[in-house]
Coordinates of C-alpha atoms in Angstrom, one line a residue:
X1 CA -11.6 -2.0 31.3
X2 CA -9.5 -3.2 34.2
X3 CA -6.4 -1.1 34.7
X4 CA -2.8 -2.3 34.8
X5 CA 0.0 -1.6 37.3
X6 CA 1.5 0.9 34.9
X7 CA -0.4 4.1 35.5
X8 CA 1.8 6.8 33.8
X9 CA 3.5 7.2 30.5
X10 CA 6.9 7.2 32.3
X11 CA 6.2 3.8 34.0
X12 CA 5.0 2.3 30.7
X13 CA 8.0 3.5 28.7
X14 CA 10.5 2.4 31.4
X15 CA 9.0 -1.1 31.4
X16 CA 9.0 -1.3 27.6
X17 CA 12.7 -0.3 27.5
X18 CA 13.5 -3.1 29.9
X19 CA 12.4 -5.6 27.2
X20 CA 14.9 -4.5 24.7
X21 CA 17.4 -7.1 23.7
X22 CA 15.7 -10.1 25.4
X23 CA 14.8 -13.0 23.1
X24 CA 11.0 -13.4 23.0
X25 CA 11.3 -17.1 24.0
X26 CA 12.6 -15.8 27.4
X27 CA 9.7 -13.4 27.7
X28 CA 6.9 -15.8 26.7
X29 CA 5.5 -17.4 29.9
X30 CA 2.3 -19.0 28.4
X31 CA 3.5 -20.6 25.1
X32 CA 1.9 -18.0 23.0
X33 CA 4.7 -18.0 20.5
X34 CA 3.5 -21.3 19.2
X35 CA 0.2 -19.7 18.2
X36 CA -0.4 -18.0 14.8
X37 CA -0.6 -14.5 13.7
X38 CA -0.4 -11.8 16.4
X39 CA 1.4 -14.0 18.8
X40 CA 4.3 -11.7 19.4
X41 CA 2.1 -8.7 20.4
X42 CA 0.2 -11.0 22.7
X43 CA 3.4 -12.2 24.4
X44 CA 4.3 -8.6 25.2
X45 CA 0.9 -7.8 26.5
X46 CA 0.4 -10.9 28.5
X47 CA 3.9 -12.0 29.6
X48 CA 5.7 -8.6 29.9
X49 CA 3.0 -6.1 30.9
X50 CA 0.8 -8.6 32.7
X51 CA -2.6 -7.9 31.3
X52 CA -4.9 -10.1 29.2
X53 CA -5.3 -9.4 25.5
X54 CA -8.7 -7.8 24.7
X55 CA -10.6 -6.1 22.0
X56 CA -12.1 -3.3 24.1
X57 CA -12.5 0.2 23.0
X58 CA -10.3 1.6 25.8
X59 CA -6.5 2.0 25.3
X60 CA -4.4 -0.9 26.7
X61 CA -3.2 1.4 29.5
X62 CA -6.4 3.3 30.3
X63 CA -5.1 5.5 33.1
X64 CA -2.2 6.8 30.9
X65 CA -4.4 6.7 27.7
X66 CA -1.7 4.7 25.9
X67 CA -2.2 2.0 23.3
X68 CA 0.4 -0.7 22.9
X69 CA 1.4 -1.7 19.4
X70 CA 4.2 -4.2 18.6
X71 CA 5.4 -3.6 15.0
X72 CA 7.7 -5.7 12.9
X73 CA 10.1 -4.5 10.2
X74 CA 12.4 -6.0 7.6
X75 CA 15.6 -4.8 5.9
X76 CA 16.2 -4.5 2.2
X77 CA 19.4 -5.8 0.6
X78 CA 20.7 -2.3 1.0
X79 CA 19.8 -2.2 4.7
X80 CA 16.8 0.1 4.3
X81 CA 14.1 -0.5 7.0
X82 CA 10.6 -1.2 5.8
X83 CA 7.5 -2.0 7.8
X84 CA 6.6 -5.6 7.3
X85 CA 2.8 -4.9 7.4
X86 CA 0.2 -2.3 8.1
X87 CA -0.5 -1.5 11.8
X88 CA -4.1 -2.6 12.6
X89 CA -5.7 -0.3 15.2
X90 CA -9.3 -1.2 16.1
X91 CA -12.5 -2.6 14.5
X92 CA -14.9 0.0 13.0
X93 CA -18.4 -0.3 14.3
X94 CA -20.3 1.4 11.5
X95 CA -23.5 1.7 13.6
X96 CA -21.7 3.6 16.3
X97 CA -19.0 5.5 14.5
X98 CA -20.8 7.3 11.8
X99 CA -22.3 10.1 13.9
X100 CA -19.1 10.9 15.8
X101 CA -16.4 13.5 15.1
X102 CA -12.8 12.7 14.6
X103 CA -12.1 13.8 18.2
X104 CA -14.7 11.5 19.6
X105 CA -14.0 8.6 17.2
X106 CA -13.0 5.2 18.5
X107 CA -9.7 5.5 16.6
X108 CA -8.7 8.7 18.3
X109 CA -9.8 7.5 21.7
X110 CA -7.7 4.4 21.4
X111 CA -4.7 5.5 19.4
X112 CA -4.1 9.2 20.3
X113 CA -0.8 8.1 22.0
X114 CA 0.8 4.7 21.2
X115 CA 3.6 2.8 22.7
X116 CA 5.4 1.5 19.6
X117 CA 7.7 -1.5 20.2
X118 CA 9.6 -2.6 17.1
X119 CA 11.5 -5.8 16.2
X120 CA 13.3 -7.0 13.1
X121 CA 11.5 -9.9 11.4
X122 CA 14.3 -12.1 9.9
X123 CA 13.4 -14.8 7.4
X124 CA 14.0 -18.4 8.5
X125 CA 14.6 -17.3 12.1
X126 CA 12.2 -18.6 14.8
X127 CA 10.0 -16.1 16.5
X128 CA 11.5 -17.0 19.8
X129 CA 14.8 -15.5 18.7
X130 CA 13.4 -12.1 17.8
X131 CA 14.1 -9.2 20.1
X132 CA 12.5 -5.9 20.8
X133 CA 15.0 -3.3 19.7
X134 CA 13.2 0.0 20.1
X135 CA 10.4 1.4 22.3
X136 CA 8.9 4.9 21.9
X137 CA 5.8 6.8 23.0
X138 CA 4.4 8.1 19.7
X139 CA 1.9 10.9 19.0
X140 CA 1.1 11.9 15.5
X141 CA 2.9 14.9 14.2
X142 CA 0.6 17.8 13.3
X143 CA 1.5 17.7 9.6
X144 CA 0.4 14.0 9.5
X145 CA -2.6 14.4 11.8
X146 CA -4.4 16.8 9.5
X147 CA -4.2 14.2 6.7
X148 CA -5.2 11.4 9.0
X149 CA -8.3 13.4 10.1
X150 CA -9.2 13.9 6.4
X151 CA -8.7 10.2 5.9
X152 CA -11.1 9.5 8.8
X153 CA -13.7 11.8 7.3
X154 CA -13.3 10.1 3.9
X155 CA -14.1 6.7 5.4
X156 CA -17.0 8.1 7.4
X157 CA -18.4 9.9 4.4
X158 CA -18.9 6.6 2.7
X159 CA -20.5 5.1 5.8
X160 CA -22.9 8.1 6.0
X161 CA -23.8 7.7 2.3
X162 CA -24.7 4.0 2.8
X163 CA -21.5 3.0 1.0
X164 CA -19.6 1.1 3.7
X165 CA -19.5 -1.9 1.4
X166 CA -17.6 0.2 -1.2
X167 CA -14.8 1.3 1.1
X168 CA -11.3 0.5 -0.1
X169 CA -7.9 0.9 1.5
X170 CA -6.8 3.0 -1.4
X171 CA -9.5 5.7 -0.7
X172 CA -7.2 7.3 1.8
X173 CA -3.7 8.5 2.4
X174 CA -2.3 7.4 5.8
X175 CA -5.2 6.0 7.8
X176 CA -7.0 3.2 6.0
X177 CA -9.9 0.9 6.6
X178 CA -8.5 -2.6 6.0
X179 CA -10.6 -5.8 5.9
X180 CA -10.5 -7.6 9.2
X181 CA -12.1 -11.1 9.7
X182 CA -11.6 -14.8 9.3
X183 CA -12.9 -14.7 5.7
X184 CA -15.0 -12.8 3.1
X185 CA -18.2 -13.7 5.1
X186 CA -17.1 -11.5 8.0
X187 CA -19.6 -8.7 7.6
X188 CA -21.3 -6.0 9.7
X189 CA -24.5 -4.0 9.3
X190 CA -24.2 -0.4 8.3
X191 CA -26.5 2.4 9.4
X192 CA -27.5 4.0 6.1
X193 CA -28.0 0.9 3.9
X194 CA -29.3 -2.7 4.1
X195 CA -26.3 -4.0 2.3
X196 CA -23.9 -5.8 4.7
X197 CA -20.4 -4.4 4.6
X198 CA -17.1 -6.2 5.1
X199 CA -15.8 -6.0 8.6
X200 CA -13.0 -3.4 8.6
X201 CA -10.5 -2.0 11.0
X202 CA -8.7 1.4 11.2
X203 CA -5.1 0.8 10.2
X204 CA -2.0 2.8 9.4
X205 CA -0.7 1.8 6.0
X206 CA 2.5 -0.1 5.8
X207 CA 4.0 2.7 3.7
X208 CA 3.1 5.2 6.5
X209 CA 4.6 2.9 9.2
X210 CA 7.8 2.6 7.1
X211 CA 8.3 6.3 7.4
X212 CA 7.4 6.4 11.1
X213 CA 10.0 3.7 11.7
X214 CA 12.6 5.5 9.8
X215 CA 11.9 9.1 10.9
X216 CA 10.6 8.8 14.5
X217 CA 11.9 5.5 15.8
X218 CA 15.3 5.1 14.1
X219 CA 15.8 8.8 13.5
X220 CA 16.8 8.7 9.9
X221 CA 15.6 9.1 6.3
X222 CA 14.1 12.6 6.2
X223 CA 12.3 13.1 2.9
X224 CA 11.6 16.2 0.9
X225 CA 8.1 17.7 1.3
X226 CA 5.8 18.7 -1.6
X227 CA 3.6 20.8 0.7
X228 CA 5.6 23.1 2.9
X229 CA 2.7 24.6 4.8
X230 CA 0.6 21.6 6.0
X231 CA -2.0 23.9 7.5
X232 CA -3.6 24.4 4.1
X233 CA -4.7 20.8 4.3
X234 CA -7.1 21.6 7.0
X235 CA -9.4 23.2 4.4
X236 CA -8.4 21.4 1.2
X237 CA -7.5 17.9 0.3
X238 CA -4.0 16.8 -0.6
X239 CA -5.3 15.9 -4.1
X240 CA -6.8 19.3 -4.7
X241 CA -3.6 21.1 -3.5
X242 CA -1.5 19.1 -5.9
X243 CA -3.9 19.6 -8.8
X244 CA -3.9 23.3 -8.3
X245 CA -0.1 23.4 -8.3
X246 CA 0.0 21.6 -11.6
X247 CA -2.9 23.5 -13.3
X248 CA -0.8 26.3 -14.8
X249 CA 1.1 23.7 -16.9
X250 CA -2.0 22.0 -18.4
X251 CA -2.2 22.4 -22.1
X252 CA 1.6 22.4 -22.7
X253 CA 3.4 19.9 -24.8
X254 CA 6.3 17.8 -23.5
X255 CA 8.7 19.9 -25.6
X256 CA 7.4 23.2 -24.1
X257 CA 7.8 21.8 -20.6
X258 CA 11.3 20.6 -21.3
X259 CA 12.2 24.0 -22.6
X260 CA 10.6 25.8 -19.6
X261 CA 12.7 23.7 -17.2
X262 CA 15.9 23.6 -19.3
X263 CA 15.6 19.9 -19.9
X264 CA 15.9 20.0 -23.7
X265 CA 18.7 17.4 -23.7
X266 CA 17.0 15.0 -21.3
X267 CA 16.4 11.6 -22.8
X268 CA 15.4 9.8 -19.6
X269 CA 12.6 7.1 -19.8
X270 CA 10.9 8.7 -16.8
X271 CA 11.0 12.2 -18.3
X272 CA 7.4 12.9 -17.4
X273 CA 8.0 12.2 -13.8
X274 CA 11.1 14.5 -13.9
X275 CA 8.9 17.2 -15.4
X276 CA 6.2 16.6 -12.7
X277 CA 8.8 17.1 -10.0
X278 CA 9.9 20.3 -11.6
X279 CA 6.3 21.5 -11.8
X280 CA 5.9 20.8 -8.1
X281 CA 9.2 22.4 -7.1
X282 CA 10.8 19.2 -6.0
X283 CA 14.6 18.7 -6.3
X284 CA 14.6 14.9 -6.1
X285 CA 12.3 12.2 -7.3
X286 CA 8.5 12.7 -6.8
X287 CA 7.9 9.2 -5.5
X288 CA 10.5 9.7 -2.8
X289 CA 8.8 12.8 -1.3
X290 CA 7.4 12.5 2.3
X291 CA 3.8 12.6 1.3
X292 CA 4.1 10.1 -1.6
X293 CA 6.1 7.7 0.5
X294 CA 3.7 7.8 3.5
X295 CA 0.6 7.5 1.4
X296 CA 1.9 4.9 -1.1
X297 CA 1.2 7.1 -4.1
X298 CA 2.7 5.8 -7.4
X299 CA 2.9 8.1 -10.4
X300 CA 2.0 6.6 -13.8
X301 CA 2.2 8.4 -17.1
X302 CA -0.7 7.7 -19.5
X303 CA -0.7 8.7 -23.1
X304 CA -4.2 9.0 -24.6
X305 CA -4.5 8.9 -28.4
X306 CA -6.7 11.2 -30.4
X307 CA -9.3 8.4 -30.6
X308 CA -9.4 8.2 -26.8
X309 CA -7.7 4.9 -26.8
X310 CA -4.6 4.0 -24.7
X311 CA -2.0 1.8 -26.3
X312 CA -0.2 0.6 -23.2
X313 CA -1.6 -1.5 -20.3
X314 CA -0.3 -0.7 -16.8
X315 CA 2.2 -3.2 -15.3
X316 CA 2.9 -4.2 -11.8
X317 CA 6.2 -5.6 -10.4
X318 CA 7.5 -9.0 -11.6
X319 CA 6.4 -11.9 -9.4
X320 CA 8.3 -15.1 -8.6
X321 CA 6.4 -18.2 -9.6
X322 CA 7.3 -20.4 -6.7
X323 CA 6.6 -17.7 -4.1
X324 CA 3.2 -16.9 -5.8
X325 CA 2.2 -20.6 -5.8
X326 CA 2.6 -20.7 -2.0
X327 CA 0.2 -17.8 -1.4
X328 CA -3.1 -19.0 0.1
X329 CA -5.0 -15.9 1.1
X330 CA -5.8 -13.1 -1.3
X331 CA -5.7 -10.4 1.3
X332 CA -2.2 -11.6 2.4
X333 CA -0.9 -11.8 -1.2
X334 CA 1.8 -9.7 -2.6
X335 CA -0.5 -8.4 -5.4
X336 CA -3.2 -7.4 -2.9
X337 CA -0.8 -5.6 -0.6
X338 CA 0.6 -3.7 -3.7
X339 CA -2.7 -2.7 -5.2
X340 CA -5.3 -2.4 -2.5
X341 CA -3.7 0.4 -0.3
X342 CA -2.0 2.2 -3.3
X343 CA -3.2 5.5 -4.7
X344 CA -2.0 6.1 -8.2
X345 CA -1.3 9.5 -9.7
X346 CA -2.2 9.4 -13.4
X347 CA -0.2 11.9 -15.3
X348 CA -2.3 12.2 -18.5
X349 CA -1.0 13.4 -21.8
X350 CA -3.5 13.8 -24.6
X351 CA -2.6 13.7 -28.3
X352 CA -3.8 16.8 -30.1
X353 CA -4.8 17.3 -33.8
X354 CA -1.1 17.8 -34.7
X355 CA 0.0 14.5 -33.3
X356 CA 1.7 16.1 -30.3
X357 CA 1.0 15.0 -26.7
X358 CA -0.2 17.7 -24.4
X359 CA -0.1 17.6 -20.6
X360 CA -3.9 17.5 -20.2
X361 CA -4.6 16.7 -16.5
X362 CA -3.8 14.5 -13.5
X363 CA -6.1 12.1 -11.7
X364 CA -5.6 10.5 -8.3
X365 CA -7.1 7.0 -8.6
X366 CA -7.3 3.8 -6.6
X367 CA -8.9 0.5 -7.7
X368 CA -12.6 0.3 -6.7
X369 CA -13.7 -2.5 -4.5
X370 CA -15.7 -4.4 -7.1
X371 CA -12.7 -4.3 -9.5
X372 CA -10.4 -5.5 -6.7
X373 CA -12.7 -8.6 -6.6
X374 CA -12.2 -9.2 -10.3
X375 CA -8.4 -8.8 -9.8
X376 CA -8.7 -11.4 -7.1
X377 CA -10.2 -13.9 -9.6
X378 CA -7.3 -13.3 -12.0
X379 CA -4.9 -13.8 -9.1
X380 CA -6.6 -17.1 -8.1
X381 CA -6.5 -18.4 -11.6
X382 CA -2.8 -17.5 -11.9
X383 CA -1.9 -19.2 -8.6
X384 CA -3.9 -22.3 -9.5
X385 CA -2.3 -22.5 -13.0
X386 CA 1.2 -22.2 -11.6
X387 CA 0.5 -24.8 -8.9
X388 CA -1.0 -27.4 -11.2
X389 CA 0.9 -26.9 -14.4
X390 CA 1.7 -24.1 -16.8
X391 CA 1.2 -25.5 -20.3
X392 CA 3.4 -24.3 -23.2
X393 CA 2.8 -24.2 -26.9
X394 CA 5.6 -23.3 -29.2
X395 CA 4.3 -21.4 -32.3
X396 CA 6.0 -19.5 -35.1
X397 CA 5.1 -16.3 -33.2
X398 CA 6.6 -17.4 -29.9
X399 CA 5.7 -19.5 -26.9
X400 CA 2.1 -19.4 -25.7
X401 CA 0.9 -20.4 -22.2
X402 CA -2.3 -20.8 -20.3
X403 CA -2.0 -18.0 -17.8
X404 CA -4.9 -15.4 -17.8
X405 CA -5.0 -13.3 -21.0
X406 CA -6.5 -9.9 -21.6
X407 CA -9.5 -11.4 -23.2
X408 CA -10.2 -13.4 -20.1
X409 CA -10.9 -10.5 -17.8
X410 CA -12.2 -6.9 -18.2
X411 CA -9.7 -5.7 -15.6
X412 CA -6.3 -7.5 -15.7
X413 CA -4.1 -10.1 -17.3
X414 CA -0.7 -11.7 -17.0
X415 CA 2.2 -11.4 -19.4
X416 CA 5.9 -10.6 -19.6
X417 CA 7.2 -7.0 -19.1
X418 CA 10.2 -7.5 -21.4
X419 CA 10.1 -8.5 -25.1
X420 CA 13.1 -10.8 -24.4
X421 CA 12.1 -14.3 -23.5
X422 CA 13.6 -17.6 -22.1
X423 CA 12.3 -21.0 -21.3
X424 CA 13.3 -24.4 -20.0
X425 CA 10.8 -27.2 -20.8
X426 CA 10.2 -30.5 -19.1
X427 CA 12.1 -32.3 -21.8
X428 CA 15.2 -30.3 -21.0
X429 CA 14.9 -27.9 -24.1
X430 CA 16.2 -24.4 -23.3
X431 CA 15.2 -21.3 -25.2
X432 CA 17.1 -18.1 -24.5
X433 CA 19.0 -17.1 -21.4
X434 CA 17.0 -18.5 -18.5
X435 CA 19.4 -17.1 -15.9
X436 CA 18.7 -13.6 -17.1
X437 CA 15.1 -13.6 -18.4
X438 CA 13.3 -16.5 -16.8
X439 CA 12.4 -17.8 -13.3
X440 CA 11.8 -21.4 -12.1
X441 CA 8.3 -22.9 -11.9
X442 CA 7.3 -25.3 -9.1
X443 CA 7.5 -28.3 -11.5
X444 CA 11.1 -27.6 -12.5
X445 CA 10.4 -25.8 -15.8
X446 CA 11.6 -22.3 -16.3
X447 CA 9.5 -19.5 -17.8
X448 CA 10.0 -15.9 -18.9
X449 CA 9.5 -13.5 -16.0
X450 CA 5.8 -12.4 -15.8
X451 CA 3.8 -9.7 -14.1
X452 CA 0.2 -8.7 -13.6
X453 CA -1.2 -5.9 -15.8
X454 CA -4.2 -3.7 -15.7
X455 CA -5.8 -3.8 -19.2
X456 CA -5.4 -0.7 -21.3
X457 CA -9.2 -0.8 -22.0
X458 CA -9.8 -0.8 -18.3
X459 CA -7.6 2.2 -17.7
X460 CA -9.4 4.0 -20.5
X461 CA -12.6 3.7 -18.6
X462 CA -11.1 4.8 -15.3
X463 CA -9.7 8.1 -16.7
X464 CA -12.8 9.2 -18.6
X465 CA -13.9 12.6 -17.3

């Protein structure tokens, strides 16, 4: 690869800092901002650092061994910084990568040191008005690197088993293999199977990038750690370490655990998560720990009846009908970006012969690739129904609609999270408090807030030992 005029890390960082505060429209010399996705990164590469964008295996600044990454973030209503998207690193060549070590991998060769330049993405503001606000040379902290190396090994283990077509973003903690291509037909050969595999790229999860932005770029938001000595992760997986920490509590009822941790009077709805934090020695909330935040791990309590059946399905966040109707790509959808990279921690309570629920075990789980395809079909039907027309039928038992039901898919369905409902029909009829319990549809009607659910029967199959 042709070098640039910036040969050292010091020169690169100095030049990067000079871009801070300048509107991108004043940096762009080639009209790149009018292009689509990735335009901002290209502007910085081409117009600020003066080299042509490329997809070569070498870092962008080969002499200094530094890779340039421009990363956007957003702010919540409370001002909290969140990465807008995952950070895509480089395409995975399955045929070349599978027989390498982590130290000789294309990911490590390219991204051992990165120049991270951040900007705030503000809704309804043109890209030309955005400004670079921070620039740092970033190397992975040792405590993160041991998990990232394990993630790389997890990805490569599937490739070596001839299972590159089964890779999913949720397989790993921080470093993921995200799909990368124009459409679903973008595939590559794999070395140990004749089955074509989706083209994928190494990427750092949006959840990981959120913590990098907060901790290492903006210097705030230090979270509590579950694992104090990260060195033990060099020989054992994070999942195994957590399971071993919890094993002494298996077989105890909720009442016994409450007594052990002096929580007899606790009536909180998330009691089991509070108990889990106590078992792991965490003072705060389990999902706010450093590891859970970076890896996008979500704890979910599951109660298994004596029959082996699960009464409750598993809900995802409420969606907005109008915003959902505007989604055009599955892999850019809110549902995909919630489910695909997420690793769930199932906290499993089993009903015993006395009718009491016993803390039986935990299971780390992410949705398999083939089931993600079925979830996509449920999403597509939901989007199309909302776009075209949600049809209502008022019955003695409530208002029915034509969104996907549990009987329509073995994996997922759509329904309200709350028992309280509200509607506004096309004839002007209003049922319930639409301002509190409903959201508008594209056609002007209002409907009870809805969310996607994983079927209880599907979860039953996933947790079977």
